[in-house]
Amino acid sequence: MNVSLLSMVSVFVSGWLMPGPYADDDSFVFVSLLEKKTIVSFRRDTDSGRLTRVGETTCPGEPANLAATNDGRTLFVSLRSTGQLAAYRIDMGTGALELLNVVQGGDDPAFLKLDQTETFLITAYYVSNRVSVHRVH
């Protein structure tokens, strides 16, 4: 990761490395920039590890934690400022994100985790001191 990215992130960074569909394919890295309400997409070269910025996506709230499906086609995002959870389709060729759905979660969704079957998204909350489970469709 280059220094210019680190200098523009002031409060919170969460990242997710998404492997390509084939072992020799490049992979994508997604970084949430909380204060900018943005997720930045990078392509990672499998040989050198070099990251190349390929795009950014504006979110409907402040993105925090990220979780992706094993097939790399869906990225789930906690939106801490709005208490919502968002799902994005990942374009496997470009790393672009397309908003699929936003649902209400609870106050300050901090952590996301898919269960092993990828049937449920488990979310932990700081403010309300609770955990919720959402069915993934």
mmCIF file of N, CA and C in Angstrom:
data_model
loop_
_atom_site.group_PDB
_atom_site.id
_atom_site.type_symbol
_atom_site.label_atom_id
_atom_site.label_comp_id
_atom_site.label_asym_id
_atom_site.label_seq_id
_atom_site.Cartn_x
_atom_site.Cartn_y
_atom_site.Cartn_z
ATOM 1 N N MET A 1 0.854 -1.165 0.000
ATOM 2 C CA MET A 1 0.000 0.000 0.000
ATOM 3 C C MET A 1 0.899 1.226 0.000
ATOM 4 N N ASN A 2 0.562 2.208 -0.815
ATOM 5 C CA ASN A 2 1.457 3.364 -0.885
ATOM 6 C C ASN A 2 1.153 4.396 0.200
ATOM 7 N N VAL A 3 2.104 5.284 0.439
ATOM 8 C CA VAL A 3 2.010 6.252 1.514
ATOM 9 C C VAL A 3 0.886 7.251 1.299
ATOM 10 N N SER A 4 0.582 7.605 0.040
ATOM 11 C CA SER A 4 -0.469 8.597 -0.193
ATOM 12 C C SER A 4 -1.828 8.085 0.275
ATOM 13 N N LEU A 5 -2.086 6.791 0.138
ATOM 14 C CA LEU A 5 -3.355 6.245 0.642
ATOM 15 C C LEU A 5 -3.385 6.345 2.154
ATOM 16 N N LEU A 6 -2.295 5.984 2.797
ATOM 17 C CA LEU A 6 -2.265 6.026 4.253
ATOM 18 C C LEU A 6 -2.458 7.439 4.779
ATOM 19 N N SER A 7 -1.939 8.427 4.090
ATOM 20 C CA SER A 7 -2.054 9.793 4.587
ATOM 21 C C SER A 7 -3.463 10.347 4.449
ATOM 22 N N MET A 8 -4.268 9.825 3.507
ATOM 23 C CA MET A 8 -5.614 10.381 3.357
ATOM 24 C C MET A 8 -6.625 9.703 4.271
ATOM 25 N N VAL A 9 -6.241 8.653 4.956
ATOM 26 C CA VAL A 9 -7.126 7.954 5.870
ATOM 27 C C VAL A 9 -6.846 8.456 7.268
ATOM 28 N N SER A 10 -7.858 9.063 7.893
ATOM 29 C CA SER A 10 -7.576 9.660 9.188
ATOM 30 C C SER A 10 -8.160 8.901 10.367
ATOM 31 N N VAL A 11 -9.298 8.235 10.217
ATOM 32 C CA VAL A 11 -9.936 7.648 11.386
ATOM 33 C C VAL A 11 -10.033 6.137 11.329
ATOM 34 N N PHE A 12 -10.532 5.588 10.252
ATOM 35 C CA PHE A 12 -10.827 4.160 10.232
ATOM 36 C C PHE A 12 -10.549 3.579 8.863
ATOM 37 N N VAL A 13 -9.832 2.487 8.825
ATOM 38 C CA VAL A 13 -9.623 1.769 7.578
ATOM 39 C C VAL A 13 -9.929 0.306 7.836
ATOM 40 N N SER A 14 -10.747 -0.254 6.966
ATOM 41 C CA SER A 14 -10.990 -1.689 7.011
ATOM 42 C C SER A 14 -10.739 -2.211 5.620
ATOM 43 N N GLY A 15 -10.115 -3.347 5.498
ATOM 44 C CA GLY A 15 -9.800 -3.862 4.175
ATOM 45 C C GLY A 15 -10.211 -5.302 4.006
ATOM 46 N N TRP A 16 -10.349 -5.711 2.769
ATOM 47 C CA TRP A 16 -10.701 -7.078 2.443
ATOM 48 C C TRP A 16 -9.951 -7.476 1.187
ATOM 49 N N LEU A 17 -9.220 -8.576 1.259
ATOM 50 C CA LEU A 17 -8.516 -9.107 0.096
ATOM 51 C C LEU A 17 -9.393 -10.164 -0.536
ATOM 52 N N MET A 18 -9.742 -9.969 -1.806
ATOM 53 C CA MET A 18 -10.609 -10.905 -2.511
ATOM 54 C C MET A 18 -9.822 -11.582 -3.605
ATOM 55 N N PRO A 19 -9.536 -12.898 -3.461
ATOM 56 C CA PRO A 19 -8.792 -13.600 -4.511
ATOM 57 C C PRO A 19 -9.573 -13.659 -5.812
ATOM 58 N N GLY A 20 -8.851 -13.728 -6.922
ATOM 59 C CA GLY A 20 -9.498 -13.913 -8.217
ATOM 60 C C GLY A 20 -10.051 -15.322 -8.317
ATOM 61 N N PRO A 21 -10.873 -15.585 -9.324
ATOM 62 C CA PRO A 21 -11.512 -16.897 -9.445
ATOM 63 C C PRO A 21 -10.530 -18.028 -9.756
ATOM 64 N N TYR A 22 -9.359 -17.709 -10.266
ATOM 65 C CA TYR A 22 -8.363 -18.731 -10.583
ATOM 66 C C TYR A 22 -7.069 -18.411 -9.858
ATOM 67 N N ALA A 23 -6.302 -19.432 -9.543
ATOM 68 C CA ALA A 23 -5.106 -19.259 -8.707
ATOM 69 C C ALA A 23 -4.116 -18.244 -9.272
ATOM 70 N N ASP A 24 -3.955 -18.177 -10.609
ATOM 71 C CA ASP A 24 -2.970 -17.234 -11.145
ATOM 72 C C ASP A 24 -3.553 -15.849 -11.410
ATOM 73 N N ASP A 25 -4.832 -15.659 -11.158
ATOM 74 C CA ASP A 25 -5.453 -14.359 -11.400
ATOM 75 C C ASP A 25 -5.033 -13.339 -10.353
ATOM 76 N N ASP A 26 -5.042 -12.089 -10.778
ATOM 77 C CA ASP A 26 -4.873 -11.007 -9.819
ATOM 78 C C ASP A 26 -6.078 -11.038 -8.882
ATOM 79 N N SER A 27 -5.933 -10.414 -7.737
ATOM 80 C CA SER A 27 -7.029 -10.347 -6.784
ATOM 81 C C SER A 27 -7.347 -8.879 -6.534
ATOM 82 N N PHE A 28 -8.395 -8.647 -5.776
ATOM 83 C CA PHE A 28 -8.798 -7.289 -5.452
ATOM 84 C C PHE A 28 -8.676 -7.059 -3.954
ATOM 85 N N VAL A 29 -8.358 -5.824 -3.606
ATOM 86 C CA VAL A 29 -8.336 -5.388 -2.218
ATOM 87 C C VAL A 29 -9.329 -4.251 -2.119
ATOM 88 N N PHE A 30 -10.221 -4.330 -1.121
ATOM 89 C CA PHE A 30 -11.211 -3.280 -0.895
ATOM 90 C C PHE A 30 -10.908 -2.625 0.441
ATOM 91 N N VAL A 31 -10.854 -1.289 0.441
ATOM 92 C CA VAL A 31 -10.522 -0.525 1.640
ATOM 93 C C VAL A 31 -11.640 0.474 1.896
ATOM 94 N N SER A 32 -12.210 0.426 3.099
ATOM 95 C CA SER A 32 -13.272 1.386 3.430
ATOM 96 C C SER A 32 -12.654 2.622 4.074
ATOM 97 N N LEU A 33 -13.083 3.783 3.592
ATOM 98 C CA LEU A 33 -12.647 5.073 4.137
ATOM 99 C C LEU A 33 -13.858 5.686 4.831
ATOM 100 N N LEU A 34 -13.911 5.513 6.135
ATOM 101 C CA LEU A 34 -15.069 5.874 6.940
ATOM 102 C C LEU A 34 -15.529 7.307 6.706
ATOM 103 N N GLU A 35 -14.655 8.273 6.948
ATOM 104 C CA GLU A 35 -15.057 9.678 6.869
ATOM 105 C C GLU A 35 -15.421 10.126 5.459
ATOM 106 N N LYS A 36 -14.870 9.460 4.457
ATOM 107 C CA LYS A 36 -15.153 9.840 3.074
ATOM 108 C C LYS A 36 -16.378 9.103 2.502
ATOM 109 N N LYS A 37 -16.958 8.188 3.292
ATOM 110 C CA LYS A 37 -18.103 7.385 2.851
ATOM 111 C C LYS A 37 -17.805 6.696 1.519
ATOM 112 N N THR A 38 -16.625 6.090 1.460
ATOM 113 C CA THR A 38 -16.130 5.530 0.209
ATOM 114 C C THR A 38 -15.447 4.189 0.443
ATOM 115 N N ILE A 39 -15.576 3.294 -0.535
ATOM 116 C CA ILE A 39 -14.770 2.079 -0.581
ATOM 117 C C ILE A 39 -13.870 2.208 -1.806
ATOM 118 N N VAL A 40 -12.569 2.051 -1.604
ATOM 119 C CA VAL A 40 -11.598 2.139 -2.698
ATOM 120 C C VAL A 40 -11.222 0.716 -3.106
ATOM 121 N N SER A 41 -11.213 0.467 -4.418
ATOM 122 C CA SER A 41 -10.875 -0.850 -4.962
ATOM 123 C C SER A 41 -9.479 -0.812 -5.566
ATOM 124 N N PHE A 42 -8.702 -1.853 -5.255
ATOM 125 C CA PHE A 42 -7.354 -2.005 -5.797
ATOM 126 C C PHE A 42 -7.237 -3.380 -6.433
ATOM 127 N N ARG A 43 -6.489 -3.470 -7.511
ATOM 128 C CA ARG A 43 -6.114 -4.763 -8.099
ATOM 129 C C ARG A 43 -4.738 -5.101 -7.543
ATOM 130 N N ARG A 44 -4.583 -6.346 -7.047
ATOM 131 C CA ARG A 44 -3.296 -6.788 -6.505
ATOM 132 C C ARG A 44 -2.648 -7.746 -7.487
ATOM 133 N N ASP A 45 -1.454 -7.400 -7.939
ATOM 134 C CA ASP A 45 -0.695 -8.256 -8.841
ATOM 135 C C ASP A 45 -0.201 -9.463 -8.056
ATOM 136 N N THR A 46 -0.517 -10.676 -8.524
ATOM 137 C CA THR A 46 -0.152 -11.885 -7.784
ATOM 138 C C THR A 46 1.354 -12.118 -7.747
ATOM 139 N N ASP A 47 2.090 -11.644 -8.738
ATOM 140 C CA ASP A 47 3.537 -11.857 -8.759
ATOM 141 C C ASP A 47 4.276 -10.889 -7.851
ATOM 142 N N SER A 48 3.939 -9.603 -7.937
ATOM 143 C CA SER A 48 4.689 -8.586 -7.195
ATOM 144 C C SER A 48 4.006 -8.152 -5.901
ATOM 145 N N GLY A 49 2.688 -8.372 -5.798
ATOM 146 C CA GLY A 49 1.942 -7.876 -4.642
ATOM 147 C C GLY A 49 1.569 -6.411 -4.767
ATOM 148 N N ARG A 50 1.976 -5.771 -5.855
ATOM 149 C CA ARG A 50 1.712 -4.347 -6.063
ATOM 150 C C ARG A 50 0.215 -4.081 -6.166
ATOM 151 N N LEU A 51 -0.225 -3.008 -5.515
ATOM 152 C CA LEU A 51 -1.625 -2.590 -5.578
ATOM 153 C C LEU A 51 -1.781 -1.451 -6.570
ATOM 154 N N THR A 52 -2.791 -1.571 -7.430
ATOM 155 C CA THR A 52 -3.118 -0.516 -8.382
ATOM 156 C C THR A 52 -4.567 -0.104 -8.142
ATOM 157 N N ARG A 53 -4.764 1.165 -7.888
ATOM 158 C CA ARG A 53 -6.124 1.669 -7.641
ATOM 159 C C ARG A 53 -6.935 1.550 -8.921
ATOM 160 N N VAL A 54 -8.110 0.899 -8.828
ATOM 161 C CA VAL A 54 -8.940 0.702 -10.017
ATOM 162 C C VAL A 54 -10.299 1.389 -9.913
ATOM 163 N N GLY A 55 -10.647 1.906 -8.748
ATOM 164 C CA GLY A 55 -11.917 2.603 -8.645
ATOM 165 C C GLY A 55 -12.282 2.919 -7.216
ATOM 166 N N GLU A 56 -13.395 3.638 -7.092
ATOM 167 C CA GLU A 56 -13.942 3.905 -5.768
ATOM 168 C C GLU A 56 -15.453 3.985 -5.859
ATOM 169 N N THR A 57 -16.090 3.637 -4.757
ATOM 170 C CA THR A 57 -17.548 3.573 -4.693
ATOM 171 C C THR A 57 -18.025 4.416 -3.526
ATOM 172 N N THR A 58 -18.937 5.332 -3.780
ATOM 173 C CA THR A 58 -19.539 6.131 -2.715
ATOM 174 C C THR A 58 -20.626 5.301 -2.042
ATOM 175 N N CYS A 59 -20.636 5.314 -0.723
ATOM 176 C CA CYS A 59 -21.590 4.520 0.057
ATOM 177 C C CYS A 59 -22.680 5.420 0.640
ATOM 178 N N PRO A 60 -23.856 4.850 0.966
ATOM 179 C CA PRO A 60 -24.938 5.634 1.547
ATOM 180 C C PRO A 60 -24.714 5.984 3.017
ATOM 181 N N GLY A 61 -23.634 5.557 3.605
ATOM 182 C CA GLY A 61 -23.258 5.865 4.982
ATOM 183 C C GLY A 61 -21.768 5.621 5.128
ATOM 184 N N GLU A 62 -21.259 5.731 6.346
ATOM 185 C CA GLU A 62 -19.830 5.539 6.578
ATOM 186 C C GLU A 62 -19.498 4.048 6.621
ATOM 187 N N PRO A 63 -18.776 3.533 5.600
ATOM 188 C CA PRO A 63 -18.463 2.109 5.572
ATOM 189 C C PRO A 63 -17.410 1.762 6.622
ATOM 190 N N ALA A 64 -17.596 0.624 7.243
ATOM 191 C CA ALA A 64 -16.627 0.181 8.238
ATOM 192 C C ALA A 64 -16.174 -1.219 7.872
ATOM 193 N N ASN A 65 -16.679 -2.215 8.558
ATOM 194 C CA ASN A 65 -16.222 -3.578 8.356
ATOM 195 C C ASN A 65 -16.734 -4.153 7.048
ATOM 196 N N LEU A 66 -15.911 -5.017 6.443
ATOM 197 C CA LEU A 66 -16.236 -5.638 5.165
ATOM 198 C C LEU A 66 -16.172 -7.156 5.309
ATOM 199 N N ALA A 67 -17.061 -7.850 4.603
ATOM 200 C CA ALA A 67 -17.031 -9.318 4.554
ATOM 201 C C ALA A 67 -17.469 -9.731 3.157
ATOM 202 N N ALA A 68 -16.817 -10.740 2.605
ATOM 203 C CA ALA A 68 -17.140 -11.172 1.241
ATOM 204 C C ALA A 68 -17.456 -12.663 1.205
ATOM 205 N N THR A 69 -18.241 -13.041 0.206
ATOM 206 C CA THR A 69 -18.531 -14.450 -0.009
ATOM 207 C C THR A 69 -17.284 -15.141 -0.550
ATOM 208 N N ASN A 70 -17.221 -16.451 -0.364
ATOM 209 C CA ASN A 70 -16.050 -17.214 -0.810
ATOM 210 C C ASN A 70 -15.840 -17.165 -2.318
ATOM 211 N N ASP A 71 -16.933 -17.039 -3.076
ATOM 212 C CA ASP A 71 -16.784 -16.986 -4.532
ATOM 213 C C ASP A 71 -16.357 -15.605 -5.022
ATOM 214 N N GLY A 72 -16.288 -14.638 -4.104
ATOM 215 C CA GLY A 72 -15.815 -13.308 -4.461
ATOM 216 C C GLY A 72 -16.803 -12.468 -5.243
ATOM 217 N N ARG A 73 -18.055 -12.822 -5.236
ATOM 218 C CA ARG A 73 -19.035 -12.081 -6.031
ATOM 219 C C ARG A 73 -19.847 -11.063 -5.230
ATOM 220 N N THR A 74 -19.837 -11.171 -3.905
ATOM 221 C CA THR A 74 -20.625 -10.262 -3.075
ATOM 222 C C THR A 74 -19.792 -9.750 -1.914
ATOM 223 N N LEU A 75 -19.886 -8.433 -1.666
ATOM 224 C CA LEU A 75 -19.205 -7.789 -0.549
ATOM 225 C C LEU A 75 -20.266 -7.190 0.364
ATOM 226 N N PHE A 76 -20.206 -7.530 1.653
ATOM 227 C CA PHE A 76 -21.118 -6.968 2.644
ATOM 228 C C PHE A 76 -20.380 -5.890 3.418
ATOM 229 N N VAL A 77 -21.097 -4.798 3.724
ATOM 230 C CA VAL A 77 -20.474 -3.630 4.347
ATOM 231 C C VAL A 77 -21.352 -3.142 5.491
ATOM 232 N N SER A 78 -20.735 -2.899 6.653
ATOM 233 C CA SER A 78 -21.483 -2.256 7.739
ATOM 234 C C SER A 78 -21.367 -0.745 7.551
ATOM 235 N N LEU A 79 -22.499 -0.053 7.648
ATOM 236 C CA LEU A 79 -22.539 1.406 7.508
ATOM 237 C C LEU A 79 -22.790 1.976 8.900
ATOM 238 N N ARG A 80 -21.720 2.310 9.584
ATOM 239 C CA ARG A 80 -21.821 2.643 11.002
ATOM 240 C C ARG A 80 -22.616 3.906 11.267
ATOM 241 N N SER A 81 -22.542 4.907 10.421
ATOM 242 C CA SER A 81 -23.224 6.173 10.685
ATOM 243 C C SER A 81 -24.734 6.071 10.519
ATOM 244 N N THR A 82 -25.206 5.120 9.724
ATOM 245 C CA THR A 82 -26.646 5.002 9.484
ATOM 246 C C THR A 82 -27.255 3.774 10.152
ATOM 247 N N GLY A 83 -26.414 2.879 10.678
ATOM 248 C CA GLY A 83 -26.920 1.657 11.293
ATOM 249 C C GLY A 83 -27.420 0.649 10.275
ATOM 250 N N GLN A 84 -26.942 0.762 9.052
ATOM 251 C CA GLN A 84 -27.413 -0.117 7.986
ATOM 252 C C GLN A 84 -26.329 -1.108 7.579
ATOM 253 N N LEU A 85 -26.767 -2.127 6.828
ATOM 254 C CA LEU A 85 -25.870 -3.105 6.221
ATOM 255 C C LEU A 85 -26.124 -3.063 4.723
ATOM 256 N N ALA A 86 -25.066 -3.081 3.936
ATOM 257 C CA ALA A 86 -25.196 -3.000 2.480
ATOM 258 C C ALA A 86 -24.559 -4.224 1.840
ATOM 259 N N ALA A 87 -25.104 -4.621 0.697
ATOM 260 C CA ALA A 87 -24.534 -5.700 -0.106
ATOM 261 C C ALA A 87 -24.187 -5.130 -1.472
ATOM 262 N N TYR A 88 -22.990 -5.463 -1.956
ATOM 263 C CA TYR A 88 -22.516 -5.011 -3.257
ATOM 264 C C TYR A 88 -22.133 -6.206 -4.111
ATOM 265 N N ARG A 89 -22.439 -6.151 -5.391
ATOM 266 C CA ARG A 89 -21.947 -7.146 -6.348
ATOM 267 C C ARG A 89 -20.554 -6.708 -6.774
ATOM 268 N N ILE A 90 -19.614 -7.654 -6.788
ATOM 269 C CA ILE A 90 -18.244 -7.376 -7.210
ATOM 270 C C ILE A 90 -18.088 -7.834 -8.654
ATOM 271 N N ASP A 91 -17.697 -6.924 -9.530
ATOM 272 C CA ASP A 91 -17.393 -7.294 -10.909
ATOM 273 C C ASP A 91 -16.037 -7.983 -10.895
ATOM 274 N N MET A 92 -16.011 -9.273 -11.238
ATOM 275 C CA MET A 92 -14.786 -10.064 -11.132
ATOM 276 C C MET A 92 -13.717 -9.659 -12.144
ATOM 277 N N GLY A 93 -14.089 -8.916 -13.154
ATOM 278 C CA GLY A 93 -13.112 -8.465 -14.134
ATOM 279 C C GLY A 93 -12.468 -7.137 -13.777
ATOM 280 N N THR A 94 -13.257 -6.242 -13.168
ATOM 281 C CA THR A 94 -12.764 -4.886 -12.915
ATOM 282 C C THR A 94 -12.635 -4.522 -11.439
ATOM 283 N N GLY A 95 -13.299 -5.269 -10.557
ATOM 284 C CA GLY A 95 -13.310 -4.928 -9.140
ATOM 285 C C GLY A 95 -14.331 -3.856 -8.795
ATOM 286 N N ALA A 96 -15.122 -3.418 -9.777
ATOM 287 C CA ALA A 96 -16.149 -2.403 -9.527
ATOM 288 C C ALA A 96 -17.234 -2.978 -8.616
ATOM 289 N N LEU A 97 -17.825 -2.117 -7.793
ATOM 290 C CA LEU A 97 -18.889 -2.519 -6.884
ATOM 291 C C LEU A 97 -20.218 -1.938 -7.337
ATOM 292 N N GLU A 98 -21.250 -2.781 -7.322
ATOM 293 C CA GLU A 98 -22.607 -2.352 -7.662
ATOM 294 C C GLU A 98 -23.502 -2.613 -6.456
ATOM 295 N N LEU A 99 -24.159 -1.556 -5.941
ATOM 296 C CA LEU A 99 -25.030 -1.689 -4.783
ATOM 297 C C LEU A 99 -26.225 -2.574 -5.113
ATOM 298 N N LEU A 100 -26.416 -3.625 -4.320
ATOM 299 C CA LEU A 100 -27.539 -4.545 -4.514
ATOM 300 C C LEU A 100 -28.687 -4.247 -3.562
ATOM 301 N N ASN A 101 -28.340 -3.972 -2.286
ATOM 302 C CA ASN A 101 -29.379 -3.858 -1.277
ATOM 303 C C ASN A 101 -28.825 -3.176 -0.039
ATOM 304 N N VAL A 102 -29.691 -2.460 0.662
ATOM 305 C CA VAL A 102 -29.355 -1.878 1.955
ATOM 306 C C VAL A 102 -30.485 -2.234 2.912
ATOM 307 N N VAL A 103 -30.136 -2.762 4.090
ATOM 308 C CA VAL A 103 -31.147 -3.096 5.101
ATOM 309 C C VAL A 103 -30.785 -2.418 6.412
ATOM 310 N N GLN A 104 -31.795 -2.189 7.227
ATOM 311 C CA GLN A 104 -31.554 -1.606 8.542
ATOM 312 C C GLN A 104 -30.948 -2.665 9.450
ATOM 313 N N GLY A 105 -29.920 -2.280 10.181
ATOM 314 C CA GLY A 105 -29.278 -3.187 11.116
ATOM 315 C C GLY A 105 -29.595 -2.786 12.537
ATOM 316 N N GLY A 106 -28.795 -1.901 13.078
ATOM 317 C CA GLY A 106 -28.952 -1.405 14.442
ATOM 318 C C GLY A 106 -27.903 -0.341 14.677
ATOM 319 N N ASP A 107 -27.877 0.200 15.885
ATOM 320 C CA ASP A 107 -26.934 1.268 16.195
ATOM 321 C C ASP A 107 -25.498 0.798 16.083
ATOM 322 N N ASP A 108 -24.732 1.433 15.218
ATOM 323 C CA ASP A 108 -23.293 1.249 15.105
ATOM 324 C C ASP A 108 -22.863 -0.192 14.810
ATOM 325 N N PRO A 109 -23.246 -0.738 13.637
ATOM 326 C CA PRO A 109 -22.811 -2.093 13.295
ATOM 327 C C PRO A 109 -21.293 -2.130 13.102
ATOM 328 N N ALA A 110 -20.615 -2.843 13.995
ATOM 329 C CA ALA A 110 -19.163 -2.782 14.022
ATOM 330 C C ALA A 110 -18.477 -3.929 13.285
ATOM 331 N N PHE A 111 -18.981 -5.147 13.414
ATOM 332 C CA PHE A 111 -18.303 -6.304 12.838
ATOM 333 C C PHE A 111 -19.281 -7.162 12.041
ATOM 334 N N LEU A 112 -18.789 -7.748 10.942
ATOM 335 C CA LEU A 112 -19.586 -8.625 10.075
ATOM 336 C C LEU A 112 -18.863 -9.948 9.898
ATOM 337 N N LYS A 113 -19.629 -11.016 9.814
ATOM 338 C CA LYS A 113 -19.059 -12.329 9.544
ATOM 339 C C LYS A 113 -20.132 -13.201 8.910
ATOM 340 N N LEU A 114 -19.793 -13.832 7.788
ATOM 341 C CA LEU A 114 -20.693 -14.819 7.186
ATOM 342 C C LEU A 114 -20.486 -16.154 7.881
ATOM 343 N N ASP A 115 -21.576 -16.910 8.097
ATOM 344 C CA ASP A 115 -21.412 -18.254 8.644
ATOM 345 C C ASP A 115 -20.791 -19.147 7.565
ATOM 346 N N GLN A 116 -20.392 -20.362 7.922
ATOM 347 C CA GLN A 116 -19.690 -21.252 6.992
ATOM 348 C C GLN A 116 -20.495 -21.580 5.749
ATOM 349 N N THR A 117 -21.803 -21.635 5.870
ATOM 350 C CA THR A 117 -22.647 -21.965 4.716
ATOM 351 C C THR A 117 -22.985 -20.736 3.883
ATOM 352 N N GLU A 118 -22.591 -19.561 4.363
ATOM 353 C CA GLU A 118 -22.897 -18.274 3.721
ATOM 354 C C GLU A 118 -24.395 -18.059 3.577
ATOM 355 N N THR A 119 -25.137 -18.584 4.539
ATOM 356 C CA THR A 119 -26.589 -18.414 4.579
ATOM 357 C C THR A 119 -26.965 -17.237 5.472
ATOM 358 N N PHE A 120 -26.107 -16.938 6.456
ATOM 359 C CA PHE A 120 -26.409 -15.889 7.429
ATOM 360 C C PHE A 120 -25.235 -14.923 7.578
ATOM 361 N N LEU A 121 -25.573 -13.641 7.721
ATOM 362 C CA LEU A 121 -24.594 -12.603 8.013
ATOM 363 C C LEU A 121 -24.776 -12.232 9.488
ATOM 364 N N ILE A 122 -23.726 -12.414 10.260
ATOM 365 C CA ILE A 122 -23.771 -12.153 11.697
ATOM 366 C C ILE A 122 -23.130 -10.794 11.934
ATOM 367 N N THR A 123 -23.823 -9.937 12.683
ATOM 368 C CA THR A 123 -23.354 -8.574 12.911
ATOM 369 C C THR A 123 -23.305 -8.287 14.408
ATOM 370 N N ALA A 124 -22.212 -7.719 14.875
ATOM 371 C CA ALA A 124 -22.071 -7.299 16.269
ATOM 372 C C ALA A 124 -22.159 -5.776 16.340
ATOM 373 N N TYR A 125 -22.787 -5.277 17.405
ATOM 374 C CA TYR A 125 -23.039 -3.845 17.574
ATOM 375 C C TYR A 125 -22.412 -3.342 18.871
ATOM 376 N N TYR A 126 -21.703 -2.206 18.792
ATOM 377 C CA TYR A 126 -21.128 -1.590 19.986
ATOM 378 C C TYR A 126 -22.196 -0.929 20.852
ATOM 379 N N VAL A 127 -22.957 -0.012 20.251
ATOM 380 C CA VAL A 127 -23.867 0.851 21.002
ATOM 381 C C VAL A 127 -24.958 0.055 21.710
ATOM 382 N N SER A 128 -25.609 -0.851 20.992
ATOM 383 C CA SER A 128 -26.720 -1.597 21.585
ATOM 384 C C SER A 128 -26.270 -2.872 22.288
ATOM 385 N N ASN A 129 -24.972 -3.175 22.209
ATOM 386 C CA ASN A 129 -24.423 -4.341 22.897
ATOM 387 C C ASN A 129 -25.197 -5.615 22.542
ATOM 388 N N ARG A 130 -25.324 -5.859 21.230
ATOM 389 C CA ARG A 130 -26.075 -7.022 20.783
ATOM 390 C C ARG A 130 -25.459 -7.606 19.521
ATOM 391 N N VAL A 131 -25.969 -8.754 19.141
ATOM 392 C CA VAL A 131 -25.580 -9.426 17.904
ATOM 393 C C VAL A 131 -26.862 -9.724 17.132
ATOM 394 N N SER A 132 -26.829 -9.526 15.810
ATOM 395 C CA SER A 132 -27.998 -9.864 14.994
ATOM 396 C C SER A 132 -27.574 -10.820 13.894
ATOM 397 N N VAL A 133 -28.564 -11.544 13.372
ATOM 398 C CA VAL A 133 -28.330 -12.499 12.305
ATOM 399 C C VAL A 133 -29.289 -12.173 11.178
ATOM 400 N N HIS A 134 -28.758 -11.974 9.973
ATOM 401 C CA HIS A 134 -29.565 -11.672 8.794
ATOM 402 C C HIS A 134 -29.395 -12.800 7.785
ATOM 403 N N ARG A 135 -30.505 -13.268 7.224
ATOM 404 C CA ARG A 135 -30.441 -14.288 6.185
ATOM 405 C C ARG A 135 -29.930 -13.641 4.889
ATOM 406 N N VAL A 136 -28.987 -14.310 4.229
ATOM 407 C CA VAL A 136 -28.444 -13.833 2.973
ATOM 408 C C VAL A 136 -29.219 -14.506 1.845
ATOM 409 N N HIS A 137 -29.702 -13.716 0.889
ATOM 410 C CA HIS A 137 -30.479 -14.278 -0.235
ATOM 411 C C HIS A 137 -29.633 -14.376 -1.467
#
